[in-house]
Tab-separated table of C-alpha atoms in Angstrom:
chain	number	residue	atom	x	y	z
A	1	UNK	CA	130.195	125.254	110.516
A	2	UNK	CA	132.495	122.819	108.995
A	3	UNK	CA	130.449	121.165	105.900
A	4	UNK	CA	131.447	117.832	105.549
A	5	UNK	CA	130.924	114.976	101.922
A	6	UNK	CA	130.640	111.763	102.635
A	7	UNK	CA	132.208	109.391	99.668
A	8	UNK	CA	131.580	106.112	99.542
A	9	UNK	CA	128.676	103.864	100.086
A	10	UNK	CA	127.647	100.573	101.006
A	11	UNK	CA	129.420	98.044	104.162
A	12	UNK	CA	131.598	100.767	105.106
A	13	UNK	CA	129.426	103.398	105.075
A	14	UNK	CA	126.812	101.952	107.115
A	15	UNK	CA	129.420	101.102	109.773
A	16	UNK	CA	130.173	104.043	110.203
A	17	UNK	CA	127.372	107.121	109.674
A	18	UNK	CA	126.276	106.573	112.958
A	19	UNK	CA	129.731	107.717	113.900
A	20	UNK	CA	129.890	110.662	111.754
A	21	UNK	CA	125.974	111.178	112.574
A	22	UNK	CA	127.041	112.009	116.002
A	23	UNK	CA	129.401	114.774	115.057
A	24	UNK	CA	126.621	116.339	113.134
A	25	UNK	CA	124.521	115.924	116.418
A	26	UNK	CA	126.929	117.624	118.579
A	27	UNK	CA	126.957	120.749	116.310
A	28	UNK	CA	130.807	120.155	115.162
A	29	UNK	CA	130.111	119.335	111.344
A	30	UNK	CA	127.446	119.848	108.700
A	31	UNK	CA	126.900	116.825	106.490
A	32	UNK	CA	126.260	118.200	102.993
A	33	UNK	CA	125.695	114.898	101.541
A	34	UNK	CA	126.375	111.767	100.121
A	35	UNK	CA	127.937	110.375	96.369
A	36	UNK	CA	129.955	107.649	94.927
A	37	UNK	CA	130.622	106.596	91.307
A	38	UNK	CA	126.913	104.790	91.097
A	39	UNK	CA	124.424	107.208	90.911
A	40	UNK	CA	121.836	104.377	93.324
A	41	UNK	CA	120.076	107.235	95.419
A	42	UNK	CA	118.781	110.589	95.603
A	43	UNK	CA	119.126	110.653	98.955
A	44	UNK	CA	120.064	108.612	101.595
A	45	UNK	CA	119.769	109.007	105.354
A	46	UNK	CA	118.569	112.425	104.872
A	47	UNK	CA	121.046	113.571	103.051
A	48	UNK	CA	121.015	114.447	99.325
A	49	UNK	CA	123.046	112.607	96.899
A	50	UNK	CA	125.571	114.531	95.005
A	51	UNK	CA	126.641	113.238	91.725
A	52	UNK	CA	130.398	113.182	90.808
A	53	UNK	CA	130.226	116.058	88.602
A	54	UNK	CA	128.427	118.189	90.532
A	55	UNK	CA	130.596	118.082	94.159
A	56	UNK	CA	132.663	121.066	92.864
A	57	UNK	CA	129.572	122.822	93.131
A	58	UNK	CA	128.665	122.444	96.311
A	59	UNK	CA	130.918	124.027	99.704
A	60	UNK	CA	132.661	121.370	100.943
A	61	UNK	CA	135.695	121.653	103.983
A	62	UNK	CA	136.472	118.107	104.045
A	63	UNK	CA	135.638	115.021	102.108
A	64	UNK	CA	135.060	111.716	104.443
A	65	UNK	CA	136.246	108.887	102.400
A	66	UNK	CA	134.573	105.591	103.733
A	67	UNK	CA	135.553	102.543	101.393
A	68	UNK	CA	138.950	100.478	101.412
A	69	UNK	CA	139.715	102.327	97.842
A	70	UNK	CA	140.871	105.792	99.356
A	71	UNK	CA	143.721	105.865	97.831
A	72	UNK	CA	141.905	106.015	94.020
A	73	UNK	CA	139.003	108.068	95.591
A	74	UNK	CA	141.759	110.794	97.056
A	75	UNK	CA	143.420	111.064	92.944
A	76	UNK	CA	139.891	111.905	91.844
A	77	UNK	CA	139.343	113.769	94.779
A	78	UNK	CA	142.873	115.809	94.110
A	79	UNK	CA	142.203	115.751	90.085
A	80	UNK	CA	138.671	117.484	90.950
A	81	UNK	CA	140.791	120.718	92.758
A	82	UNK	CA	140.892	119.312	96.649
A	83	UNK	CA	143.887	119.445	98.506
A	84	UNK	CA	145.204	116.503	100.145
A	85	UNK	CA	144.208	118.080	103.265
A	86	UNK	CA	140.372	118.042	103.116
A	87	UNK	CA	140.776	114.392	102.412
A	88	UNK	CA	140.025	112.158	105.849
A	89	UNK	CA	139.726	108.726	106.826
A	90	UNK	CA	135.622	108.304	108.059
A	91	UNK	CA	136.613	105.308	110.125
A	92	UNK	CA	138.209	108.164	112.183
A	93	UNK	CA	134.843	109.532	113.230
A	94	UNK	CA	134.631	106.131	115.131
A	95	UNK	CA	137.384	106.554	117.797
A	96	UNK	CA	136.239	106.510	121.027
A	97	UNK	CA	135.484	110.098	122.169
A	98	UNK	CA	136.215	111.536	118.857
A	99	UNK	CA	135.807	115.071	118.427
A	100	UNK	CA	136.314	116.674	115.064
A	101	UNK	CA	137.077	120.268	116.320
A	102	UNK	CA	140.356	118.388	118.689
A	103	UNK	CA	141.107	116.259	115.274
A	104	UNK	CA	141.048	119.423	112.720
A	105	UNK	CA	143.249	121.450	115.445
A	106	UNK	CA	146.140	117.753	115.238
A	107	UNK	CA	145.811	118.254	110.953
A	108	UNK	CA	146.379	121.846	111.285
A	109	UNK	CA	149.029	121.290	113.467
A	110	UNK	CA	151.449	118.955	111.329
A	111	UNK	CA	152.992	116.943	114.111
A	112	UNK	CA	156.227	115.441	113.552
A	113	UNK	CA	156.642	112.023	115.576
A	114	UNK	CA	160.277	110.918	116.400
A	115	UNK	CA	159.714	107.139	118.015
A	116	UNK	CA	162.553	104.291	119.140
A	117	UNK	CA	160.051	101.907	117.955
A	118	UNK	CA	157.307	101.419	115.305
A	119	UNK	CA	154.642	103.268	117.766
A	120	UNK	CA	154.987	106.607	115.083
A	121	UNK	CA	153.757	104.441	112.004
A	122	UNK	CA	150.601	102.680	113.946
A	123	UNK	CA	149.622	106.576	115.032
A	124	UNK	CA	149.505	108.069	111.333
A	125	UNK	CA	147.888	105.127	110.334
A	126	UNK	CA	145.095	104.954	113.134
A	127	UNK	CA	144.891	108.592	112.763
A	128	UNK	CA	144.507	108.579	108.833
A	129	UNK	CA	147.563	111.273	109.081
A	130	UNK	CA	150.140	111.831	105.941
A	131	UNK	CA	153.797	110.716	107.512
A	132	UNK	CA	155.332	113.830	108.786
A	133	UNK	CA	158.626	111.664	109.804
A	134	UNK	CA	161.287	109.641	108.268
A	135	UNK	CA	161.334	107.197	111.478
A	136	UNK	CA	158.394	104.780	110.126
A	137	UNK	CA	158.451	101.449	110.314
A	138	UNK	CA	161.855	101.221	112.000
A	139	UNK	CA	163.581	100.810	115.253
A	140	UNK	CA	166.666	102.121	117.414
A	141	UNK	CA	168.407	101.246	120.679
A	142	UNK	CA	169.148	103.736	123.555
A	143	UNK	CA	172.421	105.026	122.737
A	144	UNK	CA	171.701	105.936	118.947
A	145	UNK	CA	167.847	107.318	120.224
A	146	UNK	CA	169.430	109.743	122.556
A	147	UNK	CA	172.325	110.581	120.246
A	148	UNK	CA	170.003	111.359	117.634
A	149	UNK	CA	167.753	112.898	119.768
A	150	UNK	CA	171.089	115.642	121.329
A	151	UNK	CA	171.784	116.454	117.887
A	152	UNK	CA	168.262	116.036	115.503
A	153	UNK	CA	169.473	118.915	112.839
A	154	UNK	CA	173.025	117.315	112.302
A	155	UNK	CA	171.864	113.317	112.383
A	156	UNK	CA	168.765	114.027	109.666
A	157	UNK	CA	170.844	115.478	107.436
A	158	UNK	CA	173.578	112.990	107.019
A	159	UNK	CA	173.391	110.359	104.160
A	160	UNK	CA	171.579	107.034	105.014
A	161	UNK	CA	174.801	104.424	104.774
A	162	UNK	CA	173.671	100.666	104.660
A	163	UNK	CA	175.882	98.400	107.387
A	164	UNK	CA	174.314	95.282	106.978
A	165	UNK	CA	171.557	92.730	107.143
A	166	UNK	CA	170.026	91.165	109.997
A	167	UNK	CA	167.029	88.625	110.410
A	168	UNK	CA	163.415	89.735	111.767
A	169	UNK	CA	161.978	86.913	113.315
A	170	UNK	CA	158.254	87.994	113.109
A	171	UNK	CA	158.272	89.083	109.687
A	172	UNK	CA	160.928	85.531	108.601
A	173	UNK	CA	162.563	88.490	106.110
A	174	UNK	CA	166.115	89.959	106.276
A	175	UNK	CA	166.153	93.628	106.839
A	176	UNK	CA	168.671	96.607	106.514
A	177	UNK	CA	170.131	98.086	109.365
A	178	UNK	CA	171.402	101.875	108.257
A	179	UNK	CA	173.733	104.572	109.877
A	180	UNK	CA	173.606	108.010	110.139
A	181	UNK	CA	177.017	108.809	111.053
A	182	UNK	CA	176.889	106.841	114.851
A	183	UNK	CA	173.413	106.652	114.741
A	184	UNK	CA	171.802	103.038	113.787
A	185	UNK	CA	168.630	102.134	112.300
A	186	UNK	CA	166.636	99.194	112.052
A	187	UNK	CA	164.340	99.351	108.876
A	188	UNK	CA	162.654	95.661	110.290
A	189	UNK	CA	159.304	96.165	107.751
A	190	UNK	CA	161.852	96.533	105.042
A	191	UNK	CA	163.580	94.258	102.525
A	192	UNK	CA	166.207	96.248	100.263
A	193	UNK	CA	168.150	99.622	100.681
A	194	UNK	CA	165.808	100.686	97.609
A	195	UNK	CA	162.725	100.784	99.724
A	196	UNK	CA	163.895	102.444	103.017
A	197	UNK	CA	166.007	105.323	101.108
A	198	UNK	CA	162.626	106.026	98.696
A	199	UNK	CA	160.713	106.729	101.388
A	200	UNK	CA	163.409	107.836	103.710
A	201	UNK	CA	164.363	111.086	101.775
A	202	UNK	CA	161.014	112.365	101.118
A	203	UNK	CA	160.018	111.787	104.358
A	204	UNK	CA	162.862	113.773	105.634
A	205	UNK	CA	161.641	116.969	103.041
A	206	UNK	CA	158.521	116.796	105.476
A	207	UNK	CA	159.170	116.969	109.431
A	208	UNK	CA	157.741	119.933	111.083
A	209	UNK	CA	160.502	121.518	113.136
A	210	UNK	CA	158.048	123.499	114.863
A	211	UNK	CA	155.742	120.569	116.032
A	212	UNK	CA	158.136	117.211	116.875
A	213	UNK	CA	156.758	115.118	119.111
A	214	UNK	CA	159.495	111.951	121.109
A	215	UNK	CA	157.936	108.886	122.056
A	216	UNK	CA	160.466	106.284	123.501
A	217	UNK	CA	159.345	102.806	124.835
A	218	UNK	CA	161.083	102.117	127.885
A	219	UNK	CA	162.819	99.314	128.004
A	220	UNK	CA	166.360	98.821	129.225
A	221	UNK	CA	166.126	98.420	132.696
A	222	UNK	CA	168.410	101.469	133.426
A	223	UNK	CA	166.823	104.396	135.708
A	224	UNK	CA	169.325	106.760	134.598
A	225	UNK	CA	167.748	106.446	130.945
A	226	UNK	CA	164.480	108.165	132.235
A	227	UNK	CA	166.435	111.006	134.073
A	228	UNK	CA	168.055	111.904	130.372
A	229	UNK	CA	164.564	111.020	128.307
A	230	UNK	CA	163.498	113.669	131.057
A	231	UNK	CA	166.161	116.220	130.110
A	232	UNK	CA	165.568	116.378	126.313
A	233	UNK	CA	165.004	119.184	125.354
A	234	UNK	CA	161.362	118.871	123.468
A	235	UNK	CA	158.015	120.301	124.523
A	236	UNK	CA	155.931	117.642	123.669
A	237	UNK	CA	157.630	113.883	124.740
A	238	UNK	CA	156.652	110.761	126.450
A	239	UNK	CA	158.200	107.605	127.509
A	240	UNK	CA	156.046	104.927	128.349
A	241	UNK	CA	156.583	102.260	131.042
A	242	UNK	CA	155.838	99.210	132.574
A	243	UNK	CA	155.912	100.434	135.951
A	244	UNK	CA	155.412	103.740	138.373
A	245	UNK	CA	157.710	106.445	137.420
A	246	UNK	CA	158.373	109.852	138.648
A	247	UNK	CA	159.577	111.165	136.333
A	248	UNK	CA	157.653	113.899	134.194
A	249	UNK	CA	158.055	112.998	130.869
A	250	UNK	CA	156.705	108.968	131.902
A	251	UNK	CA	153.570	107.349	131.181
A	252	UNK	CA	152.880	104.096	132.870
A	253	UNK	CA	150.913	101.251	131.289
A	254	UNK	CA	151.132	98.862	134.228
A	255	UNK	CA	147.559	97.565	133.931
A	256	UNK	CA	148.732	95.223	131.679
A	257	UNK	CA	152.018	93.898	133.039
A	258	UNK	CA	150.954	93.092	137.570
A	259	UNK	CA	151.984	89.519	136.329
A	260	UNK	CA	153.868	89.784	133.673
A	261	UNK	CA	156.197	93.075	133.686
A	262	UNK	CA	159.137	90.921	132.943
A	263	UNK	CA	158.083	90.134	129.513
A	264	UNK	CA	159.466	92.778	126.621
A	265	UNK	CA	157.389	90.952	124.028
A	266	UNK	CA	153.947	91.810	125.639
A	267	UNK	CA	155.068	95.286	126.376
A	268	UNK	CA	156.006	96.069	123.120
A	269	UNK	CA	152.658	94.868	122.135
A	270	UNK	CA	150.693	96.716	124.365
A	271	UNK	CA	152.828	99.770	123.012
A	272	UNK	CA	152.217	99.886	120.203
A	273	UNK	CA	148.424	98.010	120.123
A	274	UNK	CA	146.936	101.092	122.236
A	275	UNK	CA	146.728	103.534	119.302
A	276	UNK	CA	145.380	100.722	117.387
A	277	UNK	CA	142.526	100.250	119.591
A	278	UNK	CA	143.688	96.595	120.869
A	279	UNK	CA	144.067	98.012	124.768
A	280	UNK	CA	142.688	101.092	125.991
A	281	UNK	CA	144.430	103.922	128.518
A	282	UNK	CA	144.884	107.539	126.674
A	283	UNK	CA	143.819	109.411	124.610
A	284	UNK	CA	145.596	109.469	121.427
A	285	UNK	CA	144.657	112.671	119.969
A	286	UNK	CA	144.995	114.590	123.492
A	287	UNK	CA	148.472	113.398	123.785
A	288	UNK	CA	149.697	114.629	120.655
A	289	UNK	CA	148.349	117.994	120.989
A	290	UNK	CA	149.911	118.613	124.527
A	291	UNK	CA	152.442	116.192	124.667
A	292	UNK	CA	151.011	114.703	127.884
A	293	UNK	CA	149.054	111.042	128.488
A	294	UNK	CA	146.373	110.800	131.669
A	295	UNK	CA	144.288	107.253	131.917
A	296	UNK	CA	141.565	109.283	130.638
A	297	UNK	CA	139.874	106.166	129.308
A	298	UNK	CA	139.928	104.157	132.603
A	299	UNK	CA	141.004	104.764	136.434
A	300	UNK	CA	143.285	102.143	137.513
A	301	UNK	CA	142.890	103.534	140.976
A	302	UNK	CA	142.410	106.524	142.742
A	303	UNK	CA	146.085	107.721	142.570
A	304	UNK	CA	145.716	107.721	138.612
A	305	UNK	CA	142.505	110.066	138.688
């Protein structure tokens, strides 16, 4: 049984224990206890309170952080003798259908996500993962994507060369726009070459070659671009789409677009807001594991069951 600390009480914790609660209920984890830095309880919920200095006594597999402070918690946690890897996110108990024995099995597994859009950053985030992939917080168009995607092992190990500036309207910032040989990259969440090479070289030290996972967000109109998406050779890929596709490798998200499959914007949102929990279709931690998206969350009609 996996025996599980809970760190961090008070708003956070009580929205989410029921959550982690449940786990316990289904016979997945064993809650050992409880602790923070205020020694308020002996026990809470049921479940003992463990002072600071005595956790390292106690068999713990993972610590569940709750509070907004995880990043100071996770030091102590690390300074105490835990690895980063026993450290998670509770608010991850709360995902709908959450099962900790599928969510252990995506840690263990060190999945690598290569995205043309921001989609990779929003899943490590969500997912309380550690960045396994340089292509955060960036964009690219078709050609470079599938260039880069032909030839992964030449294109990530070429220097990052800034080309130039350009404006993102959302953020009202200018951003750098780097090359990798012919490939181009849009760093639009960053501000200065100093930022996107700091965390672009010691994100490259970390991608899993032996667990990348493609996600590409359709949209350039051109059916030709699905065949080659299609093609790629990776085991685990998926491009999503606006519209009925069929084409393997294709995931379509027309609930959202009958009226309005014209309109980039609202795709891109719907993208990118279903691992955040804004829409609902897949499941997120299903799809990474097998590389392969059902509406497991909702029928849109027969044909999709």
């Amino acid at each position: 049984m996996v025996k599980v600390l809970i760190w961090g009480l008070g708003p956070k914790y009580n929205l989410y224990i029921n959550a982690i609660k449940y786990c316990e209920v289904q016979g997945e984890i064993e809650i050992v206890g409880v602790t923070d830095r205020k020694e308020l309880y002996t026990c809470l919920d049921g479940y003992p309170f463990i002072p600071l200095e005595e956790i390292c006594s106690h068999e713990i597999d993972y610590i569940a952080i709750t509070p907004e402070s995880y990043q100071k918690i996770s030091q102590q946690a690390v300074q105490m003798g835990f690895s980063e890897e026993q450290l998670i996110l509770a608010r991850v108990f709360a995902l709908p259908g959450f099962r900790f024995s599928k969510y252990r099995e995506l840690l263990d597994s060190k999945v690598s996500i290569i995205p043309n859009n921001c989609w990779g950053g929003v899943v490590y985030h969500t997912l309380g993962m550690k960045c396994l992939s340089p292509f955060i917080n960036m964009f690219m168009g078709d050609l470079s994507f599938f260039r880069l995607l032909n030839n992964l092992e030449y294109y990530i190990h070429c220097k990052l060369q800034f080309k130039r500036f350009e404006h993102n309207p959302v953020l009202k910032s200018e951003y750098p726009v780097c090359g990798l040989d012919d490939v181009e990259l849009h760093f639009n969440h960053s501000t200065s070459m100093d930022e996107v090479e700091e965390k672009w070289y010691e994100r490259v030290e970390r991608l899993n070659w032996n667990n990348l996972f493609v996600m590409m967000m359709y949209s350039s109109g051109w059916p030709e671009t699905l065949e080659r998406f299609d093609k790629l050779n990776y085991k685990k890929k998926i491009a999503f789409l606006s519209f009925d596709s069929s084409q393997k490798s294709t995931h379509s998200l027309r609930t959202f677009f009958e009226k309005d499959c014209g309109d980039l914007n609202l795709f891109w949102k719907c993208v990118n807001g279903i691992p955040q929990g804004i829409y609902q279709d897949y499941d997120l931690i299903d799809l990474l594991l097998t590389g392969k998206a059902s509406h497991s969350r909702y029928y849109l009609n027969n044909k999709y069951k």
